[in-house]
Amino acid sequence: EDVRARAKKVMDTLRLEVGGPEFDPHVTVVGAIRLSPEDALGKFKSACKGVKAYTAHGKGISAYGKGISTGTFLYKCVFLLLEPTPEVVGTNDHCCAHFGYNRTSTYMPHMSLLYVDLTEEEKK
């Protein structure tokens, strides 16, 4: 089964259980930034020219669910950590440079599974 389809099933199951918006599986490579739609599209197209497809791996994935983490705000509520391989981090560096984005912390590659405000108890 396709990884995207499997991820979407997990995301849909979580969302149906606790709520939250529906969104497609993705890995964020640039943080929040204000740009006009035209400027964002131009920078996106330019950045894509220098990025090659690569394989990303979940960090610490096991039959016991390791690799799944929770965060303290909406967009990192429940997520799958990814291994920070040179390809993954390099893509982040490349895209940040194209978008003029200055990170304020170390890049933490992840795929969000759920966007919703939950208590720590609900996240378990």
Short mmCIF file of N, CA and C in Angstrom, two decimals, residues 73-119:
data_model
loop_
_atom_site.label_atom_id
_atom_site.label_comp_id
_atom_site.label_asym_id
_atom_site.label_seq_id
_atom_site.Cartn_x
_atom_site.Cartn_y
_atom_site.Cartn_z
N PHE A 73 1.67 22.92 20.52
CA PHE A 73 0.77 23.85 19.83
C PHE A 73 0.09 23.16 18.66
N LEU A 74 -0.93 23.80 18.15
CA LEU A 74 -1.85 23.24 17.16
C LEU A 74 -1.17 22.50 16.02
N TYR A 75 -0.18 23.12 15.38
CA TYR A 75 0.40 22.53 14.18
C TYR A 75 1.46 21.47 14.47
N LYS A 76 1.72 21.20 15.71
CA LYS A 76 2.56 20.06 16.09
C LYS A 76 1.88 19.32 17.24
N CYS A 77 0.60 19.06 17.06
CA CYS A 77 -0.17 18.38 18.09
C CYS A 77 0.26 16.92 18.20
N VAL A 78 0.10 16.17 17.12
CA VAL A 78 0.54 14.78 17.04
C VAL A 78 1.27 14.65 15.71
N PHE A 79 2.50 14.13 15.75
CA PHE A 79 3.29 14.08 14.52
C PHE A 79 4.25 12.90 14.53
N LEU A 80 4.72 12.57 13.33
CA LEU A 80 5.71 11.53 13.13
C LEU A 80 7.05 12.19 12.88
N LEU A 81 8.01 11.93 13.76
CA LEU A 81 9.36 12.46 13.56
C LEU A 81 10.03 11.76 12.39
N LEU A 82 10.80 12.50 11.62
CA LEU A 82 11.56 11.94 10.51
C LEU A 82 13.04 12.02 10.81
N GLU A 83 13.78 11.07 10.30
CA GLU A 83 15.23 11.08 10.46
C GLU A 83 15.79 12.32 9.77
N PRO A 84 16.62 13.10 10.45
CA PRO A 84 17.21 14.31 9.84
C PRO A 84 18.41 13.96 8.96
N THR A 85 18.15 13.22 7.90
CA THR A 85 19.22 12.81 6.98
C THR A 85 19.76 14.02 6.23
N PRO A 86 20.93 13.90 5.62
CA PRO A 86 21.46 15.03 4.83
C PRO A 86 20.49 15.50 3.74
N GLU A 87 19.76 14.57 3.12
CA GLU A 87 18.80 14.96 2.08
C GLU A 87 17.64 15.77 2.66
N VAL A 88 17.13 15.33 3.80
CA VAL A 88 16.00 16.01 4.44
C VAL A 88 16.42 17.40 4.91
N VAL A 89 17.52 17.49 5.62
CA VAL A 89 18.00 18.78 6.14
C VAL A 89 18.46 19.68 4.99
N GLY A 90 19.08 19.09 3.98
CA GLY A 90 19.52 19.86 2.82
C GLY A 90 18.35 20.49 2.08
N THR A 91 17.23 19.77 1.98
CA THR A 91 16.04 20.32 1.34
C THR A 91 15.52 21.50 2.14
N ASN A 92 15.51 21.38 3.46
CA ASN A 92 15.10 22.49 4.31
C ASN A 92 16.02 23.69 4.11
N ASP A 93 17.32 23.48 4.13
CA ASP A 93 18.28 24.57 3.93
C ASP A 93 18.06 25.25 2.58
N HIS A 94 17.91 24.43 1.54
CA HIS A 94 17.72 24.94 0.18
C HIS A 94 16.45 25.80 0.09
N CYS A 95 15.34 25.28 0.62
CA CYS A 95 14.07 26.00 0.53
C CYS A 95 14.07 27.25 1.40
N CYS A 96 14.65 27.19 2.58
CA CYS A 96 14.74 28.38 3.43
C CYS A 96 15.51 29.48 2.71
N ALA A 97 16.58 29.12 2.02
CA ALA A 97 17.36 30.12 1.28
C ALA A 97 16.52 30.74 0.17
N HIS A 98 15.76 29.94 -0.56
CA HIS A 98 14.93 30.47 -1.65
C HIS A 98 13.82 31.38 -1.14
N PHE A 99 13.27 31.05 0.01
CA PHE A 99 12.16 31.83 0.56
C PHE A 99 12.63 32.98 1.45
N GLY A 100 13.93 33.05 1.72
CA GLY A 100 14.44 34.09 2.61
C GLY A 100 13.99 33.87 4.04
N TYR A 101 13.83 32.62 4.42
CA TYR A 101 13.35 32.28 5.76
C TYR A 101 14.53 32.01 6.69
N ASN A 102 14.56 32.70 7.81
CA ASN A 102 15.63 32.51 8.80
C ASN A 102 15.08 31.70 9.97
N ARG A 103 15.55 30.48 10.11
CA ARG A 103 15.12 29.63 11.22
C ARG A 103 15.57 30.24 12.54
N THR A 104 14.72 30.12 13.54
CA THR A 104 15.10 30.57 14.88
C THR A 104 15.46 29.40 15.78
N SER A 105 15.30 28.18 15.25
CA SER A 105 15.66 26.98 16.01
C SER A 105 16.08 25.90 15.02
N THR A 106 16.60 24.80 15.55
CA THR A 106 17.03 23.69 14.71
C THR A 106 15.83 23.08 14.01
N TYR A 107 15.99 22.76 12.74
CA TYR A 107 14.91 22.13 11.96
C TYR A 107 14.59 20.76 12.53
N MET A 108 13.30 20.52 12.77
CA MET A 108 12.82 19.24 13.27
C MET A 108 11.90 18.64 12.21
N PRO A 109 12.45 17.81 11.32
CA PRO A 109 11.61 17.26 10.26
C PRO A 109 10.53 16.34 10.84
N HIS A 110 9.30 16.58 10.40
CA HIS A 110 8.18 15.80 10.91
C HIS A 110 7.02 15.84 9.91
N MET A 111 6.12 14.90 10.07
CA MET A 111 4.87 14.90 9.32
C MET A 111 3.74 14.98 10.34
N SER A 112 3.02 16.09 10.33
CA SER A 112 1.90 16.25 11.25
C SER A 112 0.81 15.25 10.91
N LEU A 113 0.20 14.70 11.95
CA LEU A 113 -0.89 13.74 11.78
C LEU A 113 -2.22 14.31 12.20
N LEU A 114 -2.20 15.36 13.03
CA LEU A 114 -3.42 15.91 13.60
C LEU A 114 -3.19 17.36 13.97
N TYR A 115 -4.12 18.23 13.58
CA TYR A 115 -4.10 19.64 13.97
C TYR A 115 -5.32 19.88 14.86
N VAL A 116 -5.12 19.90 16.15
CA VAL A 116 -6.22 20.17 17.08
C VAL A 116 -5.61 20.48 18.45
N ASP A 117 -6.30 21.30 19.23
CA ASP A 117 -5.84 21.58 20.59
C ASP A 117 -6.34 20.46 21.51
N LEU A 118 -5.42 19.74 22.09
CA LEU A 118 -5.75 18.66 23.01
C LEU A 118 -4.98 18.85 24.31
N THR A 119 -5.54 18.34 25.39
CA THR A 119 -4.81 18.33 26.65
C THR A 119 -3.74 17.24 26.56
#
